[in-house]
Coordinates of N, CA and C in Angstrom, one line a residue:
X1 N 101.2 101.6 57.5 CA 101.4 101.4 58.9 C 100.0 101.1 59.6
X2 N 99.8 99.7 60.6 CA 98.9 99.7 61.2 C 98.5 100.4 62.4
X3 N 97.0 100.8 62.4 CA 96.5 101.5 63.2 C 96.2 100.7 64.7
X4 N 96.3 101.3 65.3 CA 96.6 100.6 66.9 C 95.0 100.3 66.8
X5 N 94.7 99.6 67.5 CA 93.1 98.6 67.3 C 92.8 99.6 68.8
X6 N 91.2 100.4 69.0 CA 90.9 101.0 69.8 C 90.7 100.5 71.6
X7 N 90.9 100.9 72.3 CA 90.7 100.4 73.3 C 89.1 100.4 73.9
X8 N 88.6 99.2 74.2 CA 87.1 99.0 74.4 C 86.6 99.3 75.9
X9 N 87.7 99.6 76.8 CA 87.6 99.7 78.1 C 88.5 100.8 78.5
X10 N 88.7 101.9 79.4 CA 89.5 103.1 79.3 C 90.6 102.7 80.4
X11 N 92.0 103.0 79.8 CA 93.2 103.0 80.8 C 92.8 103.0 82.4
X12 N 93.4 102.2 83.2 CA 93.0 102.2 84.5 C 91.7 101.4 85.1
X13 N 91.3 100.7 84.1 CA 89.9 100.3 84.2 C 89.9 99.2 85.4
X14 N 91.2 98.2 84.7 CA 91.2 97.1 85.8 C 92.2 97.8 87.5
X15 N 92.3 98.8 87.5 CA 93.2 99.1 88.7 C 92.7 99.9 89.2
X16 N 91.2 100.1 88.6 CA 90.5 101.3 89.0 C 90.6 102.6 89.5
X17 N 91.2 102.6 88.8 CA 91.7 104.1 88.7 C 90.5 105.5 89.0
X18 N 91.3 106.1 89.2 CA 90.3 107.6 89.6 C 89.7 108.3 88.8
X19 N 88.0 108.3 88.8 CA 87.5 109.2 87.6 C 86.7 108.2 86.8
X20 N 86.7 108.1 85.8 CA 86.0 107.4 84.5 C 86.3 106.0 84.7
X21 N 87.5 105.4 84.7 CA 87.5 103.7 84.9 C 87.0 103.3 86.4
X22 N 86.6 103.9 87.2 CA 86.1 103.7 88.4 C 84.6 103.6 87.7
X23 N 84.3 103.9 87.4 CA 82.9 104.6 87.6 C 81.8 103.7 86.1
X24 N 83.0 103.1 85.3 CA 82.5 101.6 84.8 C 82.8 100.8 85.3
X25 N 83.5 100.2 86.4 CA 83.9 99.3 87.1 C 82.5 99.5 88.1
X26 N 82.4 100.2 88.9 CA 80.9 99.9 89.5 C 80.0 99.6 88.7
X27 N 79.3 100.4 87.5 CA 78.5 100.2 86.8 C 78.5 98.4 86.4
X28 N 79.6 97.7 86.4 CA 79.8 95.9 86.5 C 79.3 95.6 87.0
X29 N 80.5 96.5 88.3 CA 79.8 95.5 90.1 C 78.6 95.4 90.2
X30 N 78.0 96.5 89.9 CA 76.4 96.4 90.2 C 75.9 95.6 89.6
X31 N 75.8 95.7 88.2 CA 75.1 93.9 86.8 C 75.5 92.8 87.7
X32 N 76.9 92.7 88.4 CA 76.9 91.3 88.5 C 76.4 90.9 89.0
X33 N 76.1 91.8 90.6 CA 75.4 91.5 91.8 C 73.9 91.6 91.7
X34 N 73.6 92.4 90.8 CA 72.0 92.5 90.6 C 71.6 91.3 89.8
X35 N 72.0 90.7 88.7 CA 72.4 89.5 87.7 C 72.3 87.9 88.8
X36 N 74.0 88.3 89.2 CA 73.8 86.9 90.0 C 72.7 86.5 91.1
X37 N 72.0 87.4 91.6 CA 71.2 87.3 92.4 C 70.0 87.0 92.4
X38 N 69.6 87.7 90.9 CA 68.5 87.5 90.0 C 67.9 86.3 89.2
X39 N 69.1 85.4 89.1 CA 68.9 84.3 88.8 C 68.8 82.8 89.7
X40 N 69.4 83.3 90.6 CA 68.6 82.3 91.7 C 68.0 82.6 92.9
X41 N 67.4 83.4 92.9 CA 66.1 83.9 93.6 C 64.8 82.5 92.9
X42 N 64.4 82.4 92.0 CA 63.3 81.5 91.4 C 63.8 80.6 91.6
X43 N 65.0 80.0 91.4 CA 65.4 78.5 92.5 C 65.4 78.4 93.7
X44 N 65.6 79.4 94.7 CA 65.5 79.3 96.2 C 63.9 79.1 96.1
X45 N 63.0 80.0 95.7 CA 61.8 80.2 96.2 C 60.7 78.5 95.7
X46 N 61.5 77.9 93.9 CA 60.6 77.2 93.5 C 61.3 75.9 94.7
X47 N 62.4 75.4 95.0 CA 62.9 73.9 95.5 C 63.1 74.5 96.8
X48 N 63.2 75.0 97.6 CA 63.6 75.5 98.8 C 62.1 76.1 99.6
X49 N 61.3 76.9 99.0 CA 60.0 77.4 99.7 C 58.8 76.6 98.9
X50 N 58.4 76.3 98.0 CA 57.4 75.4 97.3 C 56.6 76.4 96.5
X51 N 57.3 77.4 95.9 CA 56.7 78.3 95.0 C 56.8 78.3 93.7
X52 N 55.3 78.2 93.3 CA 55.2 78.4 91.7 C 56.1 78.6 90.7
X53 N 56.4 78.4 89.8 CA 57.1 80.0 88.6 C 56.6 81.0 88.6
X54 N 55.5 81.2 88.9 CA 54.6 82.3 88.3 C 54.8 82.9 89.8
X55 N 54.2 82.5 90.9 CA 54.9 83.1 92.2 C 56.4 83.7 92.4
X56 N 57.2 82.9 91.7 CA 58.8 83.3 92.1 C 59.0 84.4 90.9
X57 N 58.3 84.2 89.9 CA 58.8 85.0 88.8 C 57.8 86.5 89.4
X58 N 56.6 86.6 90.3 CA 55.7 87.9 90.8 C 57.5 88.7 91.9
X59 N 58.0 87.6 92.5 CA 58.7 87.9 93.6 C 60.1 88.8 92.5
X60 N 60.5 88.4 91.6 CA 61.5 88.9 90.8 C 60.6 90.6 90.4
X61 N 59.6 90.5 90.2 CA 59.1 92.2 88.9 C 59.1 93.0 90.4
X62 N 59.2 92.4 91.8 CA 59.2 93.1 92.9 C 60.4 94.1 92.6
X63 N 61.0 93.5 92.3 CA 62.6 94.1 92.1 C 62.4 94.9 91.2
X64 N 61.9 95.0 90.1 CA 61.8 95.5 88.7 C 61.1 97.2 89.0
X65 N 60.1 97.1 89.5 CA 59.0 98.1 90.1 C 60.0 98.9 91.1
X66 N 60.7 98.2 92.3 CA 61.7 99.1 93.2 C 62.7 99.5 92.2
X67 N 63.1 99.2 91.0 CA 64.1 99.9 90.5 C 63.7 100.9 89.7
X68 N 62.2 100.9 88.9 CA 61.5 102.0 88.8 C 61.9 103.2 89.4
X69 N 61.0 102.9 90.9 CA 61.3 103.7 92.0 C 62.3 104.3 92.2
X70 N 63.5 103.7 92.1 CA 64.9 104.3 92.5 C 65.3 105.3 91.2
X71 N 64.9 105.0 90.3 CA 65.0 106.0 88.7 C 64.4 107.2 89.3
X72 N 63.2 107.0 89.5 CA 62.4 108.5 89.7 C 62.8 109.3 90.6
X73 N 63.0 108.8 92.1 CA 63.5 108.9 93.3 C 64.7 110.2 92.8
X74 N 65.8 109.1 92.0 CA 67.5 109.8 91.6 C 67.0 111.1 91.0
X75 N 66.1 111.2 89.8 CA 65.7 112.4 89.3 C 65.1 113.6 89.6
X76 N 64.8 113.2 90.9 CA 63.7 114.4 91.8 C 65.1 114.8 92.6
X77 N 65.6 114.0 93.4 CA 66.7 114.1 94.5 C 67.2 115.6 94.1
X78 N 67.7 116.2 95.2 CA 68.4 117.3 95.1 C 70.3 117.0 94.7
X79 N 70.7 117.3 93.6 CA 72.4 117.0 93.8 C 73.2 117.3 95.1
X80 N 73.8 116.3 94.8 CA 74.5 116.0 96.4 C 75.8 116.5 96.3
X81 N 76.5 117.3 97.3 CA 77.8 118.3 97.4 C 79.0 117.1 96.5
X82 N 78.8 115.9 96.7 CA 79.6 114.7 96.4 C 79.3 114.2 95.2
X83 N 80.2 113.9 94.2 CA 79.8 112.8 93.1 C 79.7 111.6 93.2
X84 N 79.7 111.2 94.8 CA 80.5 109.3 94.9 C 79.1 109.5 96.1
X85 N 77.9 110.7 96.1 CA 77.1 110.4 97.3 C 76.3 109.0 96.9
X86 N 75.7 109.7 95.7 CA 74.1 108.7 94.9 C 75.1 107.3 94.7
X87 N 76.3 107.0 93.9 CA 76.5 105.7 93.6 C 77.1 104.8 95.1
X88 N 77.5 105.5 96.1 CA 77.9 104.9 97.3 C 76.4 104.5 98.0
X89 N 75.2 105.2 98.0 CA 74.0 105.0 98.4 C 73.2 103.6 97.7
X90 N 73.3 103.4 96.3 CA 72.7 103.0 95.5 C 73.5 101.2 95.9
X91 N 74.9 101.2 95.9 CA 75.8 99.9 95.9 C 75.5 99.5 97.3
X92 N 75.3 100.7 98.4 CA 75.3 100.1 99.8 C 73.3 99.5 99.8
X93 N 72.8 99.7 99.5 CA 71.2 99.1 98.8 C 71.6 97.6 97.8
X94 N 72.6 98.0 97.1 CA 72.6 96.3 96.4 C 73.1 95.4 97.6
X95 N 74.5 95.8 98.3 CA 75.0 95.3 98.7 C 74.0 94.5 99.9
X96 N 73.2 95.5 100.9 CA 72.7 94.8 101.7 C 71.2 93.9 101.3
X97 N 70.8 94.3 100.0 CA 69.6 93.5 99.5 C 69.9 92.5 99.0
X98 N 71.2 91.9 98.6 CA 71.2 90.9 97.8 C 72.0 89.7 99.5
X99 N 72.1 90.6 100.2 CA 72.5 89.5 101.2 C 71.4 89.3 102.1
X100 N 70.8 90.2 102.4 CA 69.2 89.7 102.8 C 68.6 88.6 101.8
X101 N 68.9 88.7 100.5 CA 68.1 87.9 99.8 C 68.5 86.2 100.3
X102 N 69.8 86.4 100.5 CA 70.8 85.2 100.6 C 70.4 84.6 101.9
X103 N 69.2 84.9 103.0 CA 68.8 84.7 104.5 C 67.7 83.7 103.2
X104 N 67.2 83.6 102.5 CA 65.8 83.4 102.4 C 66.5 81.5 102.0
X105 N 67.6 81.1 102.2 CA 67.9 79.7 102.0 C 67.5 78.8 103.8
X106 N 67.4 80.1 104.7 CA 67.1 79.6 106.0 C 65.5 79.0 106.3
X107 N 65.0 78.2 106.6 CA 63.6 77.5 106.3 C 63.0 78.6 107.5
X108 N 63.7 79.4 108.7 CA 63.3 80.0 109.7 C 62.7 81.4 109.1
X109 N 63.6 81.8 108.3 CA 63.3 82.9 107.7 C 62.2 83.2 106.7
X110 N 60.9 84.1 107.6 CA 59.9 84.3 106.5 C 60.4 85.1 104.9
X111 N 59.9 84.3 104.1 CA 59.9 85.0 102.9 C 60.0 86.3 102.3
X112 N 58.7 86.8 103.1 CA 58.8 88.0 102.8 C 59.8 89.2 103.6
X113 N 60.8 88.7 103.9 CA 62.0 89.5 104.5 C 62.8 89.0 103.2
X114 N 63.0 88.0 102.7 CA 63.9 88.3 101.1 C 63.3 89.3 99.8
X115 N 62.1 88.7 100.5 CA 61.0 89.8 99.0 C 61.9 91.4 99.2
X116 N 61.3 91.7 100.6 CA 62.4 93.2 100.7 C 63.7 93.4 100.8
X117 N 64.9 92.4 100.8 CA 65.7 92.5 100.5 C 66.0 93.0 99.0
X118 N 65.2 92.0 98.0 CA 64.8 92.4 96.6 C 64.6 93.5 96.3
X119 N 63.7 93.8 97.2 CA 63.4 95.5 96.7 C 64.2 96.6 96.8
X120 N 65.3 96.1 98.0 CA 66.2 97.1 97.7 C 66.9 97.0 97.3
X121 N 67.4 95.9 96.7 CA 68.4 95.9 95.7 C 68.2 96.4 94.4
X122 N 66.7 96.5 94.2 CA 66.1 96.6 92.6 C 66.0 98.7 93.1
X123 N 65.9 99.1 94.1 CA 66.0 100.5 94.6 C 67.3 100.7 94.4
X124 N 68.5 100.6 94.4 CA 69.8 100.7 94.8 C 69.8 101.2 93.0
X125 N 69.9 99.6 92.4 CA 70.2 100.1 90.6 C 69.7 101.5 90.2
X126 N 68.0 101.2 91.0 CA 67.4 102.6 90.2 C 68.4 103.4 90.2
X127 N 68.5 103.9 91.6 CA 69.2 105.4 92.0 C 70.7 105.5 91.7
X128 N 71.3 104.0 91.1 CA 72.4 103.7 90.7 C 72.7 104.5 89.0
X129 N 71.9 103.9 88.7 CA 72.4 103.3 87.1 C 72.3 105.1 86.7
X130 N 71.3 105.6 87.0 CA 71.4 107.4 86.2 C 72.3 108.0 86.4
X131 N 73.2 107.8 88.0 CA 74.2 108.9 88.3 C 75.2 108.4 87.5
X132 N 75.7 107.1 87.4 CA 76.9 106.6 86.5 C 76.5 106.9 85.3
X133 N 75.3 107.0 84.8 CA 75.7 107.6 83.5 C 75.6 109.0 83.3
X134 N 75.3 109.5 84.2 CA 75.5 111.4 84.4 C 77.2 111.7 84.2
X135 N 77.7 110.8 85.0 CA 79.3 111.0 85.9 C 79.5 110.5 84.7
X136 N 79.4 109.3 83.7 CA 80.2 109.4 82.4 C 80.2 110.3 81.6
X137 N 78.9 111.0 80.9 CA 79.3 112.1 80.0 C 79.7 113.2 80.7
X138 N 79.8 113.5 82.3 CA 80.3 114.6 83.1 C 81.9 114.6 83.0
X139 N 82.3 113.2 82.9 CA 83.9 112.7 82.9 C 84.6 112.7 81.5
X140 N 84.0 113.1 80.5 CA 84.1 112.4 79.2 C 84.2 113.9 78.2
X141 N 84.9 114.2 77.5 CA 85.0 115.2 76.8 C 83.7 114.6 75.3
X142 N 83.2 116.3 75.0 CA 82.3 115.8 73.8 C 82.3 114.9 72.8
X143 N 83.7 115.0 72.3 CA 84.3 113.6 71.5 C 84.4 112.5 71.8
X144 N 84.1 112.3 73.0 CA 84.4 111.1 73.8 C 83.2 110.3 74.3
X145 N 82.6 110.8 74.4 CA 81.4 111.3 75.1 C 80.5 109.5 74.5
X146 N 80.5 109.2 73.3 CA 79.8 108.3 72.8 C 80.7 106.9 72.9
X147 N 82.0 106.8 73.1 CA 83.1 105.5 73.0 C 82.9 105.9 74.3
X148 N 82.9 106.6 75.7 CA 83.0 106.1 76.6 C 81.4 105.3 77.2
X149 N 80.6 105.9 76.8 CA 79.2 105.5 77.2 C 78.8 103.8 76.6
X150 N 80.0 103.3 75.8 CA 79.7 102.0 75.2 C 80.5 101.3 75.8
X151 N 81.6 101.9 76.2 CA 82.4 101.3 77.8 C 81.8 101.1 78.9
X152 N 81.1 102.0 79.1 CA 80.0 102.0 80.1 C 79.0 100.5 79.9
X153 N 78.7 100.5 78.8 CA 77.5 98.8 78.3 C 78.9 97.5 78.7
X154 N 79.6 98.4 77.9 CA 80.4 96.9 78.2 C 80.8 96.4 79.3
X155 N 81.0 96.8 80.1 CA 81.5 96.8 81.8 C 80.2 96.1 81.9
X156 N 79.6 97.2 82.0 CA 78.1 96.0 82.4 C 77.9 94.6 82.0
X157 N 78.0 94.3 80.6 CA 77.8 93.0 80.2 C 79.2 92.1 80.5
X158 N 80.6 92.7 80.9 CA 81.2 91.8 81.1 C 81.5 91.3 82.6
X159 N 81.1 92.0 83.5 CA 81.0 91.7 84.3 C 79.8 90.9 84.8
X160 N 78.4 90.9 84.3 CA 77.5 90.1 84.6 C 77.6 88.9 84.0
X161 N 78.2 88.7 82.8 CA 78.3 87.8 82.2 C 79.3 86.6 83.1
X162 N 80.4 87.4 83.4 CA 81.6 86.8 84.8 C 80.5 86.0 85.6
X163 N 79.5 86.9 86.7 CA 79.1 86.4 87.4 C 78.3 85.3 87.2
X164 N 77.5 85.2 85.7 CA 76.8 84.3 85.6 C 77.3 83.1 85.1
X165 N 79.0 83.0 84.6 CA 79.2 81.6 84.7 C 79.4 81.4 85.9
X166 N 80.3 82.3 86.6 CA 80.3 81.3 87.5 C 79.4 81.1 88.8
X167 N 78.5 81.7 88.5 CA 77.0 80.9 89.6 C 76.4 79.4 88.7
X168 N 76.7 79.6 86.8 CA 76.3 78.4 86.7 C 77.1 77.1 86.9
X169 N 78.2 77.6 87.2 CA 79.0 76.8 87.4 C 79.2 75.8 88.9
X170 N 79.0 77.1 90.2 CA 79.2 76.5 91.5 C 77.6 75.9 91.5
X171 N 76.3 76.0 90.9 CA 74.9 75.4 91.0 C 75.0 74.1 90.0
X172 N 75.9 74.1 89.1 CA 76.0 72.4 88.3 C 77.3 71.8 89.0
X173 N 77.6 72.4 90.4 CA 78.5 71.2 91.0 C 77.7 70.7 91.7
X174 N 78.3 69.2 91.7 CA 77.6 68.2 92.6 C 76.1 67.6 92.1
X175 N 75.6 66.9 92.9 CA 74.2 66.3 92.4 C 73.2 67.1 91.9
X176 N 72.9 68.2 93.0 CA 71.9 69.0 92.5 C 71.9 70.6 93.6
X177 N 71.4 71.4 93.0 CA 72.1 72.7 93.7 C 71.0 72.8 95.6
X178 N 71.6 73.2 96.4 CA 70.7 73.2 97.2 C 71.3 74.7 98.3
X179 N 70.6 74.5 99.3 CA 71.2 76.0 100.5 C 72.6 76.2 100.6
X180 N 73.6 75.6 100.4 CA 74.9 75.6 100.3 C 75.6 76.6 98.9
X181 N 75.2 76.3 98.1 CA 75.5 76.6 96.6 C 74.3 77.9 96.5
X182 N 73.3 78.1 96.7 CA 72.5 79.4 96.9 C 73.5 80.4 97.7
X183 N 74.0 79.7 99.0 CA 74.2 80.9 99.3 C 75.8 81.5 99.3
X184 N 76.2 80.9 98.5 CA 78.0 80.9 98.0 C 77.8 81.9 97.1
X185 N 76.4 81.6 95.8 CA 76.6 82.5 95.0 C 75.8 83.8 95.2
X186 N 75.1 84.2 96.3 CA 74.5 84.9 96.8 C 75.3 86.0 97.1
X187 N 76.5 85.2 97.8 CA 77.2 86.0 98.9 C 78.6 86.6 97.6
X188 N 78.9 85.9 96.3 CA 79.7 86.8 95.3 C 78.7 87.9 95.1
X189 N 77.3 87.7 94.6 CA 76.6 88.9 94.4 C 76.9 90.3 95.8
X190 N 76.6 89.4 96.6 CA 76.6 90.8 97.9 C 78.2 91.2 98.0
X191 N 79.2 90.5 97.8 CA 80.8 90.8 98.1 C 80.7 92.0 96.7
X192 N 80.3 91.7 95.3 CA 80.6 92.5 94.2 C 79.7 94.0 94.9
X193 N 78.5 93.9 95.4 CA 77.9 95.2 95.8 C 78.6 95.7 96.5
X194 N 79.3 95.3 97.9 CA 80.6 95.7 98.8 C 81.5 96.5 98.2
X195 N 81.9 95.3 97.6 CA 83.5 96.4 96.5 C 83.1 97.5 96.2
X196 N 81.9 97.6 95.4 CA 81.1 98.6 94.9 C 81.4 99.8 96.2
X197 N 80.8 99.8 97.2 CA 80.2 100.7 98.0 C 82.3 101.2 98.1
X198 N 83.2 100.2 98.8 CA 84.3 100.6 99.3 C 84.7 101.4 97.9
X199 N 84.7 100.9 96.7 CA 85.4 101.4 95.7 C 84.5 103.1 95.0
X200 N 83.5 103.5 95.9 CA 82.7 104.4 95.4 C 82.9 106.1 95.2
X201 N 84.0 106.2 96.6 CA 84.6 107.2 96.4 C 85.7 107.5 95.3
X202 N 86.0 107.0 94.6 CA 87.3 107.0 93.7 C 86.3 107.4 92.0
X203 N 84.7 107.7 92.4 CA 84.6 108.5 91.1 C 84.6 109.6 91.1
X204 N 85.4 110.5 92.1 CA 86.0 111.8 92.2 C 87.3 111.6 92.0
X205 N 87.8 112.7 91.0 CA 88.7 112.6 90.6 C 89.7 114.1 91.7
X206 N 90.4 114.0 91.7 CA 91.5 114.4 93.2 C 91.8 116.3 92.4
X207 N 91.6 116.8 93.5 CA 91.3 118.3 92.4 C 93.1 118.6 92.8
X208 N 93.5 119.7 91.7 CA 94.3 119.6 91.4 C 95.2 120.9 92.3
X209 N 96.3 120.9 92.8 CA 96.6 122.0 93.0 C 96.6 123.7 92.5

């Protein structure tokens, strides 16, 4: 008799269910929006502002250094009476950094107001990414503990992966990508951090009578 082939993602995942499939479903939203956003940042800045590689690529480790920060930050922090406090804080940081970033296609708009949008979106993951994986082995019986934590990678890579065709997709329509197409895919990155924030309370699971 064949053996049922394991499931790579846990029941409830796509309906987001309460508890553990919630709480890889953000862990996505976040890759995608941090991802999609990540990758055309160095196209606004090199054809849109007249910045180097090496300039646009200094403007990206901005992000890298704030997500540092947001790691260290999450680990000092006092625990919060809520499980859904740190990942609703962390998504509402992507959410509004990656839409600030999305002003920087405006020629009015100084630069260095996307740079800080960056930063907080690269702050947001920090303070993000530890509590989701606290809340998975917190959600996860000892047995479980290692198959759900690889659900956890997967979510992440399939969801960013989502986002990145199709940003390469709406930036190879048409002649050549310009403010229009920047800021379509800007604005999936900041809608996926959104979901994120609204969908944040649902990694508490509903105590029982």
């Amino acid at each position: 008799r064949r053996q049922p082939a394991p499931r790579l993602l846990p029941a409830g995942f796509l309906r987001a269910r309460r508890g553990l499939p919630t709480v890889i479903g953000l862990r996505g939203l976040a890759s995608a929006a941090f991802a999609g956003a990540e990758v055309v940042i160095p196209l606004i800045l090199s054809r849109e502002r007249g910045f180097s590689p090496t300039a646009a690529g200094l403007v990206l480790t901005v992000g890298a250094v704030s997500w540092s920060v947001g790691s260290w930050l999450q680990g000092r922090l006092q625990a919060p009476r809520s499980a859904a406090t740190l990942p609703r804080i962390g998504l509402s940081c992507i959410a509004a950094g990656t839409a600030t970033v999305a002003l920087a296609v405006l020629p009015a708009v100084p630069v260095p107001f996307a740079v800080l949008g960056w930063a907080t979106a690269g702050l947001g993951m920090g303070v993000l990414y530890p509590s989701l994986s606290v809340l998975t082995l917190a959600l996860s019986a000892p047995e479980e503990q290692g198959r759900n934590s690889s659900s956890l990678q997967l979510g992440d890579s399939l969801f960013a992966a989502t986002v990145l065709a199709l940003t390469g997709a709406v930036l190879a329509a048409g002649t050549a990508p310009g403010p229009g197409s920047y800021a379509a895919t800007l604005a999936v990155a900041a809608g996926c951090g959104l979901l994120g924030v609204l969908l944040a309370g649902r990694v508490v699971l509903p105590r029982s009578a």
